[in-house]
Coordinates of C-alpha atoms and ligand atoms in Angstrom, one line a residue:
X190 CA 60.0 181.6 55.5
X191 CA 59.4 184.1 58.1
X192 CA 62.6 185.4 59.3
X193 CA 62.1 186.8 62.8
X194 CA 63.9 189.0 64.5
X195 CA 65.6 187.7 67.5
X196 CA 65.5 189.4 70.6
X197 CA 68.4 190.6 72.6
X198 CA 70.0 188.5 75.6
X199 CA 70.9 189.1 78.8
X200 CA 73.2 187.1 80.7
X201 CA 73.1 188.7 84.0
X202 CA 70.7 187.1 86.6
X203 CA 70.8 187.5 90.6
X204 CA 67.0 186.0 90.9
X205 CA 66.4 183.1 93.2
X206 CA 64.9 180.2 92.0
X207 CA 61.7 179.2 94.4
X208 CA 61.6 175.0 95.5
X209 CA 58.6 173.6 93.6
X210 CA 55.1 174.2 96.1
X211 CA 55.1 170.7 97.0
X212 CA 58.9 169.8 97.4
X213 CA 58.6 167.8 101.1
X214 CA 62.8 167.9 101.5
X215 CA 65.2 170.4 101.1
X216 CA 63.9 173.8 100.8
X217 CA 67.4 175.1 100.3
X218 CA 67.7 177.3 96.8
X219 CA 69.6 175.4 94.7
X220 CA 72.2 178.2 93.9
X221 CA 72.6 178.0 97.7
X222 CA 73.3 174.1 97.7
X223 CA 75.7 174.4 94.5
X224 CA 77.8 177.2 96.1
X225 CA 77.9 174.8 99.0
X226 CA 79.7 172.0 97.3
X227 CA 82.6 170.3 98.2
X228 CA 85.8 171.3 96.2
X229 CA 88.6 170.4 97.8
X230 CA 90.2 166.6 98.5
X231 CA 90.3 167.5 102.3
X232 CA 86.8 168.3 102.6
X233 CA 85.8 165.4 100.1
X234 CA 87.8 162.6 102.3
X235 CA 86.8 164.3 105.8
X236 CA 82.7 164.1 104.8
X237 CA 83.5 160.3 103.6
X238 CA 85.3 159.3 106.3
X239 CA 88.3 158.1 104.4
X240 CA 91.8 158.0 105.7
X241 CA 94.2 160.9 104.6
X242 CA 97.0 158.7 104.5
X243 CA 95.6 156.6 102.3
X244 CA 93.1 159.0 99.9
X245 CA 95.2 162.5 100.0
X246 CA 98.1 162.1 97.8
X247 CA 96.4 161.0 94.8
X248 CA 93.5 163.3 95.3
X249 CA 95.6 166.1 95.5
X250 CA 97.3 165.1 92.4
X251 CA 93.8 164.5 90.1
X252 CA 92.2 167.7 91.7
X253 CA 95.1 170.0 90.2
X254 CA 94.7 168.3 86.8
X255 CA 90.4 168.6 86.8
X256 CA 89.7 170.0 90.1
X257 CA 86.9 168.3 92.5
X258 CA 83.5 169.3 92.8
X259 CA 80.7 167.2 94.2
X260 CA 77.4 168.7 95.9
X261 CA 75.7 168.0 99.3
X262 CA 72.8 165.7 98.0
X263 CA 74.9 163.6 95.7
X264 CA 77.4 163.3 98.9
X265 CA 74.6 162.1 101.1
X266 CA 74.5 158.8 98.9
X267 CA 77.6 157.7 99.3
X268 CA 78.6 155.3 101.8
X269 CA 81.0 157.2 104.1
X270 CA 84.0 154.8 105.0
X271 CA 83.5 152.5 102.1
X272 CA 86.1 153.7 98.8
X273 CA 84.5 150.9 96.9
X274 CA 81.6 152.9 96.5
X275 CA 80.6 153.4 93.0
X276 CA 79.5 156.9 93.4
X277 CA 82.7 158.1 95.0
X278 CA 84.8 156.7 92.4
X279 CA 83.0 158.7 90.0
X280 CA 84.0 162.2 92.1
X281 CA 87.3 161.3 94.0
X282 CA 90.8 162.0 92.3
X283 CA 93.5 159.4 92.1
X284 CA 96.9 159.1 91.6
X285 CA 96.7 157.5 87.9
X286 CA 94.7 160.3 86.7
X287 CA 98.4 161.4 86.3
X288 CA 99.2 158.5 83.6
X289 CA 99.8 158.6 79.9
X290 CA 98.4 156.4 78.1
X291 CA 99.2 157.1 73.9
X292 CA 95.6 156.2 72.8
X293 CA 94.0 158.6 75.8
X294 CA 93.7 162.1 74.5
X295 CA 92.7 165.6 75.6
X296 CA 90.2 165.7 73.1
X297 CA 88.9 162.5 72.2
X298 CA 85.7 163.5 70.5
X299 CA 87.6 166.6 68.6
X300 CA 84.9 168.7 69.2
X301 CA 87.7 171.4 68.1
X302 CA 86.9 170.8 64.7
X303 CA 82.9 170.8 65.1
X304 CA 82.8 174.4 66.7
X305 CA 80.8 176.6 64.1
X306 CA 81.0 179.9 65.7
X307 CA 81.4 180.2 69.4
X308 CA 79.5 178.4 71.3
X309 CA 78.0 176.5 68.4
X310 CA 79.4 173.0 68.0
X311 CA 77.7 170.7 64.6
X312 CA 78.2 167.6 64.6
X313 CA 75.4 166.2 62.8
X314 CA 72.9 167.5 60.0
X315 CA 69.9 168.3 61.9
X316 CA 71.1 168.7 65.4
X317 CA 73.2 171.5 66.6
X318 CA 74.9 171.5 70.0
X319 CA 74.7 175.4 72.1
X320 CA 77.3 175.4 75.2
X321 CA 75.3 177.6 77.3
X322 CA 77.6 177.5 79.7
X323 CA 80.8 176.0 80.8
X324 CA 80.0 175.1 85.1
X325 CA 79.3 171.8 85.8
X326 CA 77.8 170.9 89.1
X327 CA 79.4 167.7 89.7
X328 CA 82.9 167.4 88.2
X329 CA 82.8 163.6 87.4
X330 CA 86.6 162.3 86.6
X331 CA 85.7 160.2 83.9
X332 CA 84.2 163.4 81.8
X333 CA 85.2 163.2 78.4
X334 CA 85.1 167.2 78.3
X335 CA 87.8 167.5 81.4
X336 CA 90.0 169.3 79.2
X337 CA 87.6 171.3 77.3
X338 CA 88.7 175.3 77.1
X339 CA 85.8 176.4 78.4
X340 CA 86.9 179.4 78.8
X341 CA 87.5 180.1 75.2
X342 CA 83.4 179.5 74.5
X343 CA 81.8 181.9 76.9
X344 CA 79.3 184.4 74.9
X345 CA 79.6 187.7 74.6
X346 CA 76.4 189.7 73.6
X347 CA 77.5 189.5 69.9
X348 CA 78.4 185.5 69.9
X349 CA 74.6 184.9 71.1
X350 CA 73.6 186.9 67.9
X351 CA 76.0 185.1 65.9
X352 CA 74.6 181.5 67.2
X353 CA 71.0 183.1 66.7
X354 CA 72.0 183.6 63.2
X355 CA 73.7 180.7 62.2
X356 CA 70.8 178.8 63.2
X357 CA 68.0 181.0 61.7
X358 CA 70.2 180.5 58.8
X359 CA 70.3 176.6 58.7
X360 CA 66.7 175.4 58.0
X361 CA 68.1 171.9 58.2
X362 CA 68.8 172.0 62.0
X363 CA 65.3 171.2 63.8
X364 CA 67.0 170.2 67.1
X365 CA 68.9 172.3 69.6
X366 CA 71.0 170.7 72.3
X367 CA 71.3 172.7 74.8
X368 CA 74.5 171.4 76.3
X369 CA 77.9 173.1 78.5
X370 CA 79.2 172.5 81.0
X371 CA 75.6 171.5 82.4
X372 CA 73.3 173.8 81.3
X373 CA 70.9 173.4 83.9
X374 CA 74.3 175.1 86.0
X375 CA 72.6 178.5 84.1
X376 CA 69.7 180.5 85.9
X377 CA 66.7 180.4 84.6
X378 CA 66.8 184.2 83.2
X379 CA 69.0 183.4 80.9
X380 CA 67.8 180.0 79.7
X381 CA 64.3 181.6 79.4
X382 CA 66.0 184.0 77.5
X383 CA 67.3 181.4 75.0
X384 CA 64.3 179.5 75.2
X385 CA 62.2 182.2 73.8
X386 CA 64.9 183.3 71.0
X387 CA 64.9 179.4 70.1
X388 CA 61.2 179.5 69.7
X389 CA 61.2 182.3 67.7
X390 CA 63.0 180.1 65.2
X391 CA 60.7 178.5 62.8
X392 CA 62.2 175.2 61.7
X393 CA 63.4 174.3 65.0
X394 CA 61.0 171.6 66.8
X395 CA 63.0 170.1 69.8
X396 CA 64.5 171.6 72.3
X397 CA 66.9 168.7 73.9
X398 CA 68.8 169.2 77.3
X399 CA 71.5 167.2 78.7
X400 CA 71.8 167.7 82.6
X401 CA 73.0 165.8 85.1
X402 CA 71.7 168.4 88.3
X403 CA 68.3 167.3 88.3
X404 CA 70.2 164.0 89.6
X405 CA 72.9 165.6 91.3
X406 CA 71.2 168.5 93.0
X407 CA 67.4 167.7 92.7
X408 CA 66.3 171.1 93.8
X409 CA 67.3 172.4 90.5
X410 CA 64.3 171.7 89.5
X411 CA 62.4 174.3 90.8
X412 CA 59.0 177.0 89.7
X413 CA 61.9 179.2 87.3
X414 CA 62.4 175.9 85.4
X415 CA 59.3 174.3 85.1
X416 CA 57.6 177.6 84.0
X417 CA 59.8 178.7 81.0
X418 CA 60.1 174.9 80.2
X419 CA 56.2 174.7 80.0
X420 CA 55.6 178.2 78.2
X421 CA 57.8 176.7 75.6
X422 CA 56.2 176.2 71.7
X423 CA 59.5 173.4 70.9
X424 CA 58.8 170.0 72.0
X425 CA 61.3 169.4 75.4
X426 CA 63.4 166.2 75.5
X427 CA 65.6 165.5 78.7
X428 CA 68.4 163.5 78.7
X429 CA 70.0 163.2 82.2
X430 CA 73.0 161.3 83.3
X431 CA 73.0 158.5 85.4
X432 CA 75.2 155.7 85.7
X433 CA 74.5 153.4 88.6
X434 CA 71.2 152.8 90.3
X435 CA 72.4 154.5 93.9
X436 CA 71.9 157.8 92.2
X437 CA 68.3 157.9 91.8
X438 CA 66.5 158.6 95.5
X439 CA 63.3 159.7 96.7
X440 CA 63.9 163.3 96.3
X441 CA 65.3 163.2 92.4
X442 CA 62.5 160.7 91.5
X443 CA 59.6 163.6 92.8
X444 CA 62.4 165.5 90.3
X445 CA 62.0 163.7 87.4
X446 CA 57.6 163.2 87.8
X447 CA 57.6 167.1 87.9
X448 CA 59.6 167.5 84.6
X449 CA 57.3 164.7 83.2
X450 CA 54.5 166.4 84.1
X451 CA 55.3 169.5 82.3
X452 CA 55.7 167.7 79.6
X453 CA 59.5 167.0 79.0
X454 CA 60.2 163.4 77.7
X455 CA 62.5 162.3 79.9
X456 CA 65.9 159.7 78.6
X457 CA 69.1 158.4 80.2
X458 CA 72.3 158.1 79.0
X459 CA 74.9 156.4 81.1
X460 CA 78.6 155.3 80.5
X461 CA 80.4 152.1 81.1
X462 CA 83.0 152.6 83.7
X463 CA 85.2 150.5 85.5
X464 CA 84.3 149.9 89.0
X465 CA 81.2 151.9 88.8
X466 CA 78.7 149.3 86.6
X467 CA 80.7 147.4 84.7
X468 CA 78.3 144.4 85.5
X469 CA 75.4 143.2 84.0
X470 CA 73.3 143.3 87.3
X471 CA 73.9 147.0 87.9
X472 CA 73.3 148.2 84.3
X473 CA 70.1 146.0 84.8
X474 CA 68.9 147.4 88.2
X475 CA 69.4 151.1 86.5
X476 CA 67.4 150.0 83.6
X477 CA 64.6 149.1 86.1
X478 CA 65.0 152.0 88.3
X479 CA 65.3 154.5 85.7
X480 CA 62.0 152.9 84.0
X481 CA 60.3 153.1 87.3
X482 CA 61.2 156.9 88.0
X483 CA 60.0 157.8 84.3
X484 CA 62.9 157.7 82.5
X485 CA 63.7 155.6 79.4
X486 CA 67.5 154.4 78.9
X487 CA 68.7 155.5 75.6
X488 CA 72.4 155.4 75.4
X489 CA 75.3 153.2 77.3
X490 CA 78.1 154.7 76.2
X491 CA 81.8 153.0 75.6
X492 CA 84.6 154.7 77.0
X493 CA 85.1 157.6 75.4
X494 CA 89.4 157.5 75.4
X495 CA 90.2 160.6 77.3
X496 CA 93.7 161.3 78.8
X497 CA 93.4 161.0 82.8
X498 CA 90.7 158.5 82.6
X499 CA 92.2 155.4 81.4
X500 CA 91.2 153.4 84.7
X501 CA 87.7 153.6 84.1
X502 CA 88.4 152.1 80.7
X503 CA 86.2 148.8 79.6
X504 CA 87.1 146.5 76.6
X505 CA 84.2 146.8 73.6
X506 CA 84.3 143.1 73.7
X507 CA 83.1 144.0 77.9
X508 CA 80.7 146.0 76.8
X509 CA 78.8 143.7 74.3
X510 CA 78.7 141.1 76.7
X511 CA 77.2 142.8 79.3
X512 CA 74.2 144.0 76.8
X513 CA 74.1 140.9 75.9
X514 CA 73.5 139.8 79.7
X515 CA 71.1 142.3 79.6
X516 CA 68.8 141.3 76.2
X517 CA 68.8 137.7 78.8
X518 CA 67.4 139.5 81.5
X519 CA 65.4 143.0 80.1
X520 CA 62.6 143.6 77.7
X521 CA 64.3 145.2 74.7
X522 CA 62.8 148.7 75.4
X523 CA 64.9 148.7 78.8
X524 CA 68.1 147.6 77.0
X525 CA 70.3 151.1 75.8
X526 CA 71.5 151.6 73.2
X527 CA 75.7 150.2 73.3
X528 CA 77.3 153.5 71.0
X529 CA 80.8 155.1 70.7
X530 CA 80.9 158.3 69.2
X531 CA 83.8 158.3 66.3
X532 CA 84.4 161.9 65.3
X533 CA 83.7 163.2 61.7
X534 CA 80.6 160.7 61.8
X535 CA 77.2 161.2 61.3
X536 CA 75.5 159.8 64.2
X537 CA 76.8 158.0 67.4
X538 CA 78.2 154.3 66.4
X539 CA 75.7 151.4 67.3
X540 CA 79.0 148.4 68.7
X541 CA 77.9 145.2 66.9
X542 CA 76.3 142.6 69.8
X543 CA 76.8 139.5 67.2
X544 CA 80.6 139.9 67.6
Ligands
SF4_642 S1 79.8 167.6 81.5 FE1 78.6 166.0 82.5 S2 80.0 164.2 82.7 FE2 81.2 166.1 82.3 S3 81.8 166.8 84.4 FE3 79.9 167.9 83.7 S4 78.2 166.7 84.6 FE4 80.0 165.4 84.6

């Protein structure tokens, strides 16, 4: 096996990432609209329209445990006034963030024990996960990484080369996740940089991404990302993150056709969450409008026990009777996938419908 050398990477990038020629919206960079993004509880419950007295307390508290981040176009869906809304529960701090709960932990998934070198987490035999970086461009309070040390995994010149060696040296990996953080929340120099490296890699054959910003900040995708995307050899698989059908609007659907028409396979994964789509309608009316903006659902998710997120929490026994709802309703290639991940296993969990 040819054992290429890899080429050196550079993390620094001040470029500006052009809008796609035919973007008809926004023509605001998207480093400019992510810089813009509310992070505080006053500015979150002043755009909404929601009453201090009622909102500021509790959002005070949750921000100082996993502080608040939301960007303009995912604001603009929200219904301002209305707390119901199923977006703004997934970005709006509460008082029981603050709650123990002895089953809801810091590190649910303990990823801890998966890390192979910095930045390098296996979990499973052919897959390896590479935190390109630890931003997020949405913090959404229900993350089952909320408590991640992010800080502890950023890559020096020297981890890159070590993660560029551990995987030349693992011929049994032929997928690499690129994951964070959001890894999309990285310019383009630098994931062009690893895109290249990663190619250079003989056994690898996919190059997976899981982003939630083409969603949440559409404009993401822009030329930068589409062209090192498209120059790659590694076949590109997308998996975004969406959880109810209100996230999906014109300008992330013209998103989504422009990453399918560079060729990226395009899948959702979503979570059950409490007040958000736990419902059989909802998770039906994503399937549909997922399927009709390109994008396949693969994985619904159950609750993934993190500490500060027990409110979200849905039974299993919920969950299986929703998908079962939805086998009703759906063709079977629109139903997801129900999983938990269980740590030290060897793929996600398929939950048993016939129980
Ligand atoms: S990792 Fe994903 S789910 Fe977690 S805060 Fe970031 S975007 Fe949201």
């Amino acid at each position: 096996m040819i054992q290429r050398t890899p080429a050196r990477i550079e993390a620094r990038d001040t470029s500006t990432c052009p809008e796609p020629i035919n973007a008809k919206t926004d023509h605001r960079d998207w480093q400019q609209i992510l810089s813009q993004s509310v992070t505080t509880p006053e500015q979150l419950l002043e755009r909404l329209g929601l009453s201090p007295e009622a909102w500021y307390k509790g959002a005070l508290s949750g921000h100082r445990l996993f502080p608040i981040r939301v960007p303009e176009p995912y604001l603009a869906r929200i219904q301002p006034g209305n707390p119901d809304d199923p977006l703004l529960r997934q970005v709006l701090p509460v008082a029981r963030e603050s709650e123990a709960h002895p089953d809801f932990v810091t590190d649910p998934l303990q990823e801890d024990g998966a890390i192979q070198t910095t930045g390098l987490i296996r979990k499973y035999t052919s897959r390896a996960l590479l935190m390109v970086t630890g931003q997020c461009a949405i913090n959404c309070r229900y993350c089952f990484r909320r408590h991640f040390p992010y800080g502890d995994h950023k890559l020096s010149q020297n981890d890159r080369q070590q993660v560029v060696e551990s995987l030349m040296s693992s011929p049994e990996i032929n997928e690499v996740i690129l994951s964070g953080g959001d890894p999309l929340a990285a310019n383009d120099r630098l994931l062009s940089q690893w895109s290249s490296l990663l190619d250079s890699i003989p056994h690898l054959r996919r190059l997976r991404i899981h982003s939630r910003l083409p969603v949440v900040i559409p404009q993401r995708v822009c030329n930068n990302l589409l062209d090192w995307l498209s120059r790659s050899r590694l076949q590109k698989v997308l998996v975004i993150h969406v959880n109810h059908p209100a996230e999906i609007d014109q300008r992330t659907r013209e998103a989504l056709r422009q990453l399918s028409a560079a060729g990226v396979t395009l899948l959702n994964q979503s979570v059950i969450l409490r007040g958000v789509n736990d419902d059989s309608a909802t998770l039906c009316e994503l399937s549909e409008t997922l399927f009709e903006a390109g994008v396949m659902p693969y994985y619904l998710h159950a609750f993934d026990p993190v500490s500060g997120a027990h409110h979200f929490h849905v039974s299993d026994d919920k969950a299986i009777q929703l998908v079962n709802n939805m086998l009703k309703t759906l063709p079977g290639f629109l139903v997801p996938k129900l999983v938990r991940e269980l740590p030290g296993q060897p793929s996600k969990t398929p939950l048993n419908l016939g129980s």
